[in-house]
PDB file of C-alpha atoms in Angstrom:
ATOM      1  CA  UNK A   1     -27.838  -5.924  -2.167  1.00 28.00           C
ATOM      2  CA  UNK A   2     -24.178  -5.698  -1.652  1.00 39.00           C
ATOM      3  CA  UNK A   3     -22.138  -9.084  -2.074  1.00 43.00           C
ATOM      4  CA  UNK A   4     -18.518  -9.816  -1.370  1.00 45.00           C
ATOM      5  CA  UNK A   5     -17.526 -13.483  -1.886  1.00 46.00           C
ATOM      6  CA  UNK A   6     -14.401 -15.525  -3.325  1.00 47.00           C
ATOM      7  CA  UNK A   7     -15.219 -16.240  -6.833  1.00 43.00           C
ATOM      8  CA  UNK A   8     -13.192 -19.174  -6.881  1.00 44.00           C
ATOM      9  CA  UNK A   9     -14.795 -20.657  -3.590  1.00 44.00           C
ATOM     10  CA  UNK A  10     -18.032 -22.138  -4.359  1.00 38.00           C
ATOM     11  CA  UNK A  11     -18.413 -23.113  -0.594  1.00 37.00           C
ATOM     12  CA  UNK A  12     -18.759 -19.451   0.359  1.00 44.00           C
ATOM     13  CA  UNK A  13     -22.205 -18.975  -0.834  1.00 42.00           C
ATOM     14  CA  UNK A  14     -23.295 -17.958   2.658  1.00 50.00           C
ATOM     15  CA  UNK A  15     -21.388 -14.578   2.111  1.00 53.00           C
ATOM     16  CA  UNK A  16     -23.531 -13.724  -1.012  1.00 58.00           C
ATOM     17  CA  UNK A  17     -26.150 -11.771   1.013  1.00 60.00           C
ATOM     18  CA  UNK A  18     -23.652  -9.726   3.303  1.00 73.00           C
ATOM     19  CA  UNK A  19     -20.575  -7.953   3.263  1.00 77.00           C
ATOM     20  CA  UNK A  20     -17.662  -9.477   4.743  1.00 81.00           C
ATOM     21  CA  UNK A  21     -16.790  -8.220   8.356  1.00 88.00           C
ATOM     22  CA  UNK A  22     -13.544  -6.449   9.246  1.00 90.00           C
ATOM     23  CA  UNK A  23     -12.120  -9.661  10.727  1.00 91.00           C
ATOM     24  CA  UNK A  24     -12.760 -11.823   7.747  1.00 91.00           C
ATOM     25  CA  UNK A  25     -11.095  -9.194   5.501  1.00 93.00           C
ATOM     26  CA  UNK A  26      -8.256  -9.382   7.948  1.00 93.00           C
ATOM     27  CA  UNK A  27      -8.022 -13.201   7.673  1.00 92.00           C
ATOM     28  CA  UNK A  28      -8.403 -12.998   3.898  1.00 92.00           C
ATOM     29  CA  UNK A  29      -5.339 -10.458   3.732  1.00 95.00           C
ATOM     30  CA  UNK A  30      -3.187 -11.570   6.567  1.00 94.00           C
ATOM     31  CA  UNK A  31       0.560 -11.339   5.842  1.00 95.00           C
ATOM     32  CA  UNK A  32       2.380 -14.585   5.603  1.00 93.00           C
ATOM     33  CA  UNK A  33       4.643 -15.852   8.473  1.00 90.00           C
ATOM     34  CA  UNK A  34       7.980 -14.157   8.367  1.00 88.00           C
ATOM     35  CA  UNK A  35      11.175 -15.363   9.847  1.00 77.00           C
ATOM     36  CA  UNK A  36      13.594 -13.605  11.979  1.00 75.00           C
ATOM     37  CA  UNK A  37      15.211 -11.681   9.053  1.00 75.00           C
ATOM     38  CA  UNK A  38      12.045 -11.678   6.658  1.00 92.00           C
ATOM     39  CA  UNK A  39      10.047  -8.889   5.327  1.00 96.00           C
ATOM     40  CA  UNK A  40       7.251  -8.670   2.948  1.00 97.00           C
ATOM     41  CA  UNK A  41       6.392  -5.802   0.459  1.00 98.00           C
ATOM     42  CA  UNK A  42       2.830  -5.712  -0.920  1.00 98.00           C
ATOM     43  CA  UNK A  43       1.271  -3.210  -3.161  1.00 98.00           C
ATOM     44  CA  UNK A  44      -2.291  -1.957  -2.914  1.00 97.00           C
ATOM     45  CA  UNK A  45      -3.681  -0.197  -6.221  1.00 95.00           C
ATOM     46  CA  UNK A  46      -6.649   0.293  -8.254  1.00 95.00           C
ATOM     47  CA  UNK A  47      -7.056   0.299 -11.993  1.00 96.00           C
ATOM     48  CA  UNK A  48     -10.107   0.878 -14.410  1.00 96.00           C
ATOM     49  CA  UNK A  49     -11.016  -1.736 -17.028  1.00 96.00           C
ATOM     50  CA  UNK A  50      -8.887   0.510 -19.466  1.00 94.00           C
ATOM     51  CA  UNK A  51      -5.729   0.616 -17.256  1.00 93.00           C
ATOM     52  CA  UNK A  52      -6.181   3.914 -15.726  1.00 93.00           C
ATOM     53  CA  UNK A  53      -4.702   4.338 -12.053  1.00 90.00           C
ATOM     54  CA  UNK A  54      -6.106   7.813 -11.644  1.00 87.00           C
ATOM     55  CA  UNK A  55      -8.861  10.040 -12.723  1.00 87.00           C
ATOM     56  CA  UNK A  56      -8.104  13.843 -12.732  1.00 84.00           C
ATOM     57  CA  UNK A  57      -4.765  12.948 -10.745  1.00 76.00           C
ATOM     58  CA  UNK A  58      -6.476  11.182  -8.019  1.00 79.00           C
ATOM     59  CA  UNK A  59      -7.462   7.275  -7.336  1.00 83.00           C
ATOM     60  CA  UNK A  60     -10.496   8.169  -5.301  1.00 85.00           C
ATOM     61  CA  UNK A  61     -12.894   8.677  -8.148  1.00 89.00           C
ATOM     62  CA  UNK A  62     -12.257   5.094  -9.491  1.00 91.00           C
ATOM     63  CA  UNK A  63     -12.668   3.431  -6.066  1.00 91.00           C
ATOM     64  CA  UNK A  64     -15.731   2.306  -4.150  1.00 91.00           C
ATOM     65  CA  UNK A  65     -17.039   1.560  -0.694  1.00 90.00           C
ATOM     66  CA  UNK A  66     -15.494  -1.912  -0.416  1.00 91.00           C
ATOM     67  CA  UNK A  67     -12.368  -1.028  -2.013  1.00 94.00           C
ATOM     68  CA  UNK A  68     -11.860   1.583   0.669  1.00 93.00           C
ATOM     69  CA  UNK A  69     -12.931  -1.037   3.534  1.00 93.00           C
ATOM     70  CA  UNK A  70      -9.865  -3.186   1.781  1.00 95.00           C
ATOM     71  CA  UNK A  71      -7.620  -0.067   1.739  1.00 94.00           C
ATOM     72  CA  UNK A  72      -8.329   0.348   5.488  1.00 94.00           C
ATOM     73  CA  UNK A  73      -7.651  -3.193   6.296  1.00 96.00           C
ATOM     74  CA  UNK A  74      -4.461  -3.449   4.489  1.00 97.00           C
ATOM     75  CA  UNK A  75      -3.266  -0.332   6.529  1.00 96.00           C
ATOM     76  CA  UNK A  76      -4.334  -1.653   9.654  1.00 96.00           C
ATOM     77  CA  UNK A  77      -2.382  -4.963   9.234  1.00 97.00           C
ATOM     78  CA  UNK A  78       0.955  -3.064   8.132  1.00 97.00           C
ATOM     79  CA  UNK A  79       3.721  -2.099  10.056  1.00 97.00           C
ATOM     80  CA  UNK A  80       4.684   0.768   7.778  1.00 97.00           C
ATOM     81  CA  UNK A  81       3.036   2.213   4.657  1.00 97.00           C
ATOM     82  CA  UNK A  82       5.461   3.433   2.104  1.00 97.00           C
ATOM     83  CA  UNK A  83       4.425   6.123  -0.449  1.00 95.00           C
ATOM     84  CA  UNK A  84       6.097   8.470  -3.000  1.00 93.00           C
ATOM     85  CA  UNK A  85       6.564  12.256  -2.322  1.00 93.00           C
ATOM     86  CA  UNK A  86       4.248  13.193  -5.291  1.00 90.00           C
ATOM     87  CA  UNK A  87       1.472  10.742  -3.991  1.00 87.00           C
ATOM     88  CA  UNK A  88       1.730  12.664  -0.598  1.00 89.00           C
ATOM     89  CA  UNK A  89       1.316  15.952  -2.281  1.00 87.00           C
ATOM     90  CA  UNK A  90      -1.533  14.941  -4.675  1.00 81.00           C
ATOM     91  CA  UNK A  91      -3.498  12.926  -2.113  1.00 78.00           C
ATOM     92  CA  UNK A  92      -3.107  15.048   0.849  1.00 78.00           C
ATOM     93  CA  UNK A  93      -1.666  12.262   3.091  1.00 85.00           C
ATOM     94  CA  UNK A  94      -2.359  12.270   6.710  1.00 88.00           C
ATOM     95  CA  UNK A  95      -0.980   9.909   9.425  1.00 89.00           C
ATOM     96  CA  UNK A  96      -2.340   6.446   9.853  1.00 91.00           C
ATOM     97  CA  UNK A  97      -4.928   6.119  12.715  1.00 91.00           C
ATOM     98  CA  UNK A  98      -5.414   3.651  15.315  1.00 92.00           C
ATOM     99  CA  UNK A  99      -8.610   1.501  14.600  1.00 92.00           C
ATOM    100  CA  UNK A 100     -10.135  -0.075  17.544  1.00 92.00           C
ATOM    101  CA  UNK A 101     -11.546  -3.035  15.376  1.00 93.00           C
ATOM    102  CA  UNK A 102      -7.895  -4.000  14.751  1.00 94.00           C
ATOM    103  CA  UNK A 103      -6.394  -3.104  18.226  1.00 94.00           C
ATOM    104  CA  UNK A 104      -6.288  -6.816  19.437  1.00 93.00           C
ATOM    105  CA  UNK A 105      -4.781  -8.204  16.248  1.00 94.00           C
ATOM    106  CA  UNK A 106      -2.137  -5.451  16.317  1.00 94.00           C
ATOM    107  CA  UNK A 107      -1.209  -6.116  19.884  1.00 94.00           C
ATOM    108  CA  UNK A 108      -1.366  -9.994  19.344  1.00 93.00           C
ATOM    109  CA  UNK A 109       1.180  -9.324  16.387  1.00 91.00           C
ATOM    110  CA  UNK A 110       3.552  -7.372  18.506  1.00 90.00           C
ATOM    111  CA  UNK A 111       2.532  -4.136  16.615  1.00 92.00           C
ATOM    112  CA  UNK A 112       2.148  -0.588  17.662  1.00 92.00           C
ATOM    113  CA  UNK A 113      -1.372   1.183  17.490  1.00 93.00           C
ATOM    114  CA  UNK A 114      -0.901   2.141  13.913  1.00 95.00           C
ATOM    115  CA  UNK A 115       1.428   1.863  11.016  1.00 96.00           C
ATOM    116  CA  UNK A 116       4.148   4.293  10.347  1.00 96.00           C
ATOM    117  CA  UNK A 117       4.176   6.403   7.154  1.00 96.00           C
ATOM    118  CA  UNK A 118       7.466   6.193   5.109  1.00 97.00           C
ATOM    119  CA  UNK A 119       7.721   8.974   2.382  1.00 96.00           C
ATOM    120  CA  UNK A 120      10.246   8.171  -0.287  1.00 97.00           C
ATOM    121  CA  UNK A 121      11.675  11.256  -1.683  1.00 95.00           C
ATOM    122  CA  UNK A 122      14.894  12.550  -3.609  1.00 93.00           C
ATOM    123  CA  UNK A 123      14.200  16.100  -3.580  1.00 92.00           C
ATOM    124  CA  UNK A 124      12.908  16.335   0.011  1.00 93.00           C
ATOM    125  CA  UNK A 125      10.323  18.981  -1.123  1.00 93.00           C
ATOM    126  CA  UNK A 126       7.766  18.255   1.260  1.00 93.00           C
ATOM    127  CA  UNK A 127       5.605  20.366   3.395  1.00 92.00           C
ATOM    128  CA  UNK A 128       6.853  19.564   7.099  1.00 92.00           C
ATOM    129  CA  UNK A 129       3.956  21.712   8.561  1.00 90.00           C
ATOM    130  CA  UNK A 130       1.247  19.049   7.519  1.00 90.00           C
ATOM    131  CA  UNK A 131      -0.212  16.879  10.121  1.00 91.00           C
ATOM    132  CA  UNK A 132       1.589  13.705   8.581  1.00 93.00           C
ATOM    133  CA  UNK A 133       4.690  15.144  10.303  1.00 92.00           C
ATOM    134  CA  UNK A 134       3.474  17.433  13.217  1.00 89.00           C
ATOM    135  CA  UNK A 135       1.052  15.082  14.513  1.00 88.00           C
ATOM    136  CA  UNK A 136       1.358  11.461  13.614  1.00 90.00           C
ATOM    137  CA  UNK A 137       0.444   8.874  16.174  1.00 91.00           C
ATOM    138  CA  UNK A 138       3.754   7.104  15.166  1.00 92.00           C
ATOM    139  CA  UNK A 139       6.626   9.168  13.874  1.00 93.00           C
ATOM    140  CA  UNK A 140       6.800   9.698   9.905  1.00 95.00           C
ATOM    141  CA  UNK A 141      10.022   8.294   8.182  1.00 97.00           C
ATOM    142  CA  UNK A 142      11.525  10.301   5.326  1.00 97.00           C
ATOM    143  CA  UNK A 143      13.565   8.001   3.156  1.00 97.00           C
ATOM    144  CA  UNK A 144      16.017   9.616   1.105  1.00 96.00           C
ATOM    145  CA  UNK A 145      19.510   9.401  -0.306  1.00 96.00           C
ATOM    146  CA  UNK A 146      22.657  10.401   1.439  1.00 95.00           C
ATOM    147  CA  UNK A 147      23.384  13.243  -0.760  1.00 94.00           C
ATOM    148  CA  UNK A 148      19.712  14.848  -0.207  1.00 93.00           C
ATOM    149  CA  UNK A 149      19.734  18.688   0.417  1.00 92.00           C
ATOM    150  CA  UNK A 150      21.175  18.945   4.157  1.00 93.00           C
ATOM    151  CA  UNK A 151      18.729  21.947   4.747  1.00 94.00           C
ATOM    152  CA  UNK A 152      15.692  19.847   4.125  1.00 93.00           C
ATOM    153  CA  UNK A 153      17.073  17.076   6.021  1.00 93.00           C
ATOM    154  CA  UNK A 154      17.355  19.416   8.990  1.00 94.00           C
ATOM    155  CA  UNK A 155      13.912  20.551   8.420  1.00 93.00           C
ATOM    156  CA  UNK A 156      12.406  16.838   8.472  1.00 93.00           C
ATOM    157  CA  UNK A 157      14.411  16.095  11.673  1.00 93.00           C
ATOM    158  CA  UNK A 158      13.274  19.125  13.295  1.00 92.00           C
ATOM    159  CA  UNK A 159       9.565  18.465  12.283  1.00 91.00           C
ATOM    160  CA  UNK A 160       9.926  15.343  14.208  1.00 92.00           C
ATOM    161  CA  UNK A 161      10.310  13.034  11.365  1.00 94.00           C
ATOM    162  CA  UNK A 162      12.810  10.028  11.216  1.00 95.00           C
ATOM    163  CA  UNK A 163      15.337  10.519   8.283  1.00 95.00           C
ATOM    164  CA  UNK A 164      16.257   7.151   6.713  1.00 97.00           C
ATOM    165  CA  UNK A 165      19.161   7.189   4.431  1.00 96.00           C
ATOM    166  CA  UNK A 166      18.857   4.560   1.528  1.00 97.00           C
ATOM    167  CA  UNK A 167      21.002   5.551  -1.181  1.00 93.00           C
ATOM    168  CA  UNK A 168      24.679   6.687  -1.886  1.00 94.00           C
ATOM    169  CA  UNK A 169      23.515   9.631  -3.999  1.00 93.00           C
ATOM    170  CA  UNK A 170      20.300  11.744  -4.012  1.00 89.00           C
ATOM    171  CA  UNK A 171      17.904   8.872  -4.958  1.00 92.00           C
ATOM    172  CA  UNK A 172      16.592   6.071  -3.005  1.00 96.00           C
ATOM    173  CA  UNK A 173      17.588   2.640  -3.795  1.00 96.00           C
ATOM    174  CA  UNK A 174      14.473   0.497  -3.586  1.00 96.00           C
ATOM    175  CA  UNK A 175      16.243  -2.610  -2.226  1.00 97.00           C
ATOM    176  CA  UNK A 176      18.075  -0.521   0.530  1.00 97.00           C
ATOM    177  CA  UNK A 177      14.860   1.154   1.349  1.00 97.00           C
ATOM    178  CA  UNK A 178      13.041  -2.260   2.151  1.00 97.00           C
ATOM    179  CA  UNK A 179      15.876  -3.571   4.048  1.00 96.00           C
ATOM    180  CA  UNK A 180      16.442  -0.275   6.164  1.00 97.00           C
ATOM    181  CA  UNK A 181      12.602  -0.280   7.027  1.00 97.00           C
ATOM    182  CA  UNK A 182      12.802  -3.960   7.978  1.00 97.00           C
ATOM    183  CA  UNK A 183      15.906  -3.338  10.008  1.00 95.00           C
ATOM    184  CA  UNK A 184      13.770  -0.972  12.204  1.00 95.00           C
ATOM    185  CA  UNK A 185      11.287  -3.716  12.950  1.00 95.00           C
ATOM    186  CA  UNK A 186       8.863  -2.387  10.037  1.00 97.00           C
ATOM    187  CA  UNK A 187       8.743  -5.759   8.232  1.00 97.00           C
ATOM    188  CA  UNK A 188       5.068  -5.933   7.163  1.00 97.00           C
ATOM    189  CA  UNK A 189       5.358  -3.359   4.593  1.00 98.00           C
ATOM    190  CA  UNK A 190       2.642  -1.694   2.315  1.00 98.00           C
ATOM    191  CA  UNK A 191       2.907   0.571  -0.652  1.00 97.00           C
ATOM    192  CA  UNK A 192       0.226   2.453  -1.995  1.00 90.00           C
ATOM    193  CA  UNK A 193       1.996   4.051  -4.883  1.00 81.00           C
ATOM    194  CA  UNK A 194       2.175   6.219  -6.676  1.00 86.00           C
ATOM    195  CA  UNK A 195       2.732   4.579 -10.050  1.00 91.00           C
ATOM    196  CA  UNK A 196       6.482   5.757 -10.374  1.00 92.00           C
ATOM    197  CA  UNK A 197       7.497   4.435  -7.024  1.00 94.00           C
ATOM    198  CA  UNK A 198       5.531   0.952  -7.713  1.00 95.00           C
ATOM    199  CA  UNK A 199       7.458   0.772 -10.829  1.00 95.00           C
ATOM    200  CA  UNK A 200      10.784   1.396  -9.142  1.00 95.00           C
ATOM    201  CA  UNK A 201       9.997  -1.579  -6.751  1.00 96.00           C
ATOM    202  CA  UNK A 202       8.835  -3.744  -9.743  1.00 96.00           C
ATOM    203  CA  UNK A 203      12.240  -2.919 -11.577  1.00 95.00           C
ATOM    204  CA  UNK A 204      14.252  -3.581  -8.455  1.00 95.00           C
ATOM    205  CA  UNK A 205      12.362  -7.006  -8.042  1.00 95.00           C
ATOM    206  CA  UNK A 206      11.476  -6.291  -4.392  1.00 96.00           C
ATOM    207  CA  UNK A 207       7.816  -6.528  -4.564  1.00 96.00           C
ATOM    208  CA  UNK A 208       6.300  -9.703  -2.901  1.00 96.00           C
ATOM    209  CA  UNK A 209       2.620  -9.164  -3.510  1.00 97.00           C
ATOM    210  CA  UNK A 210       0.103  -7.176  -5.533  1.00 97.00           C
ATOM    211  CA  UNK A 211      -3.385  -6.256  -4.275  1.00 97.00           C
ATOM    212  CA  UNK A 212      -5.031  -4.901  -7.385  1.00 97.00           C
ATOM    213  CA  UNK A 213      -8.640  -3.583  -7.315  1.00 96.00           C
ATOM    214  CA  UNK A 214     -10.066  -3.864 -10.862  1.00 97.00           C
ATOM    215  CA  UNK A 215     -12.593  -0.872 -11.017  1.00 96.00           C
ATOM    216  CA  UNK A 216     -15.711  -1.512 -13.486  1.00 95.00           C
ATOM    217  CA  UNK A 217     -15.033   1.945 -15.052  1.00 95.00           C
ATOM    218  CA  UNK A 218     -13.718   3.180 -18.342  1.00 94.00           C
ATOM    219  CA  UNK A 219     -12.103   6.616 -18.328  1.00 93.00           C
ATOM    220  CA  UNK A 220      -9.953   6.794 -21.635  1.00 90.00           C
ATOM    221  CA  UNK A 221      -7.567   9.571 -21.518  1.00 87.00           C
ATOM    222  CA  UNK A 222      -3.964   9.383 -20.885  1.00 88.00           C
ATOM    223  CA  UNK A 223      -4.001   8.533 -17.013  1.00 88.00           C
ATOM    224  CA  UNK A 224      -0.941   6.662 -15.642  1.00 89.00           C
ATOM    225  CA  UNK A 225      -1.002   3.126 -15.253  1.00 93.00           C
ATOM    226  CA  UNK A 226      -0.616   1.382 -11.781  1.00 94.00           C
ATOM    227  CA  UNK A 227       3.322   1.088 -12.677  1.00 92.00           C
ATOM    228  CA  UNK A 228       5.488   3.784 -14.286  1.00 90.00           C
ATOM    229  CA  UNK A 229       9.064   4.180 -15.352  1.00 86.00           C
ATOM    230  CA  UNK A 230      11.325   2.068 -17.649  1.00 84.00           C
ATOM    231  CA  UNK A 231       9.968  -1.342 -18.565  1.00 90.00           C
ATOM    232  CA  UNK A 232      11.820  -4.410 -17.126  1.00 91.00           C
ATOM    233  CA  UNK A 233      13.929  -6.620 -19.243  1.00 92.00           C
ATOM    234  CA  UNK A 234      11.879  -9.904 -18.617  1.00 93.00           C
ATOM    235  CA  UNK A 235       8.133  -9.428 -17.336  1.00 92.00           C
ATOM    236  CA  UNK A 236       7.768 -10.725 -13.627  1.00 92.00           C
ATOM    237  CA  UNK A 237       5.394 -13.594 -13.557  1.00 94.00           C
ATOM    238  CA  UNK A 238       3.124 -13.619 -10.387  1.00 96.00           C
ATOM    239  CA  UNK A 239       0.680 -16.232  -9.198  1.00 96.00           C
ATOM    240  CA  UNK A 240      -2.967 -15.881  -8.325  1.00 95.00           C
ATOM    241  CA  UNK A 241      -3.622 -15.801  -4.457  1.00 93.00           C
ATOM    242  CA  UNK A 242      -7.125 -14.743  -4.259  1.00 92.00           C
ATOM    243  CA  UNK A 243     -10.125 -12.920  -6.020  1.00 93.00           C
ATOM    244  CA  UNK A 244     -13.111 -11.269  -4.347  1.00 91.00           C
ATOM    245  CA  UNK A 245     -16.063  -9.646  -6.022  1.00 90.00           C
ATOM    246  CA  UNK A 246     -18.520  -6.897  -5.091  1.00 89.00           C
ATOM    247  CA  UNK A 247     -20.763  -4.806  -7.226  1.00 90.00           C
ATOM    248  CA  UNK A 248     -18.754  -5.419 -10.351  1.00 93.00           C
ATOM    249  CA  UNK A 249     -15.561  -4.532  -8.599  1.00 94.00           C
ATOM    250  CA  UNK A 250     -12.671  -7.300  -8.512  1.00 96.00           C
ATOM    251  CA  UNK A 251     -10.415  -7.577  -5.543  1.00 95.00           C
ATOM    252  CA  UNK A 252      -7.402  -9.515  -6.752  1.00 96.00           C
ATOM    253  CA  UNK A 253      -4.101 -10.695  -5.247  1.00 96.00           C
ATOM    254  CA  UNK A 254      -0.946 -11.753  -6.882  1.00 97.00           C
ATOM    255  CA  UNK A 255       2.220 -13.105  -5.183  1.00 96.00           C
ATOM    256  CA  UNK A 256       5.825 -13.831  -5.984  1.00 93.00           C
ATOM    257  CA  UNK A 257       6.244 -17.358  -7.479  1.00 90.00           C
TER     258      UNK A 257
END
């Protein structure tokens, strides 16, 4: 029998014999209250017991049913889903969809029917004929630097994407990316990686929360960790905000102190 319950909350024994509902997950993962100028960037990642964030280049093989339910819940709570171009290419990203189960909650929060997708890219090497660009419910954003190839910027705009400049050169400044998205009203932010993008957010110290699924699997090999890129000078300390468990998977949440 499937179980999902807060490990640290002994009063939740009534959840031991049933899965949590989407409403309960939405309450558990609700964004904090944001002031007029506030924004909140959370990451959602999965890792095996031996630290692999992928298997054969994709995260799906190390995921599970409840992990995917939480994945969908986090997307349904966000204003924008921020993702790196390489992840778009590898994972076959599609537009976020409207979900009836979250329609009232989004409406009450002043949100549209679905989150926008924001793709972080320096090279602009994206296939603008994909549904992510041609048929999104909410226009996709392409976040790049001011010196990005002009022809590719024009192609993105021609495909219906909104181009957001968040860097003086070719590369994207993570701090400016977060601020530019928030300035467009996209304040509840969710990043799903990949590891290189999450590493950039960590290095820039703009990550507010990490939702990490620990998968009860071992893969060995040389797969990426959840964060890539240069190490930070001083490790960033987070505080535990919640732990759920189901079928050996641990669904953890850590927040900025």
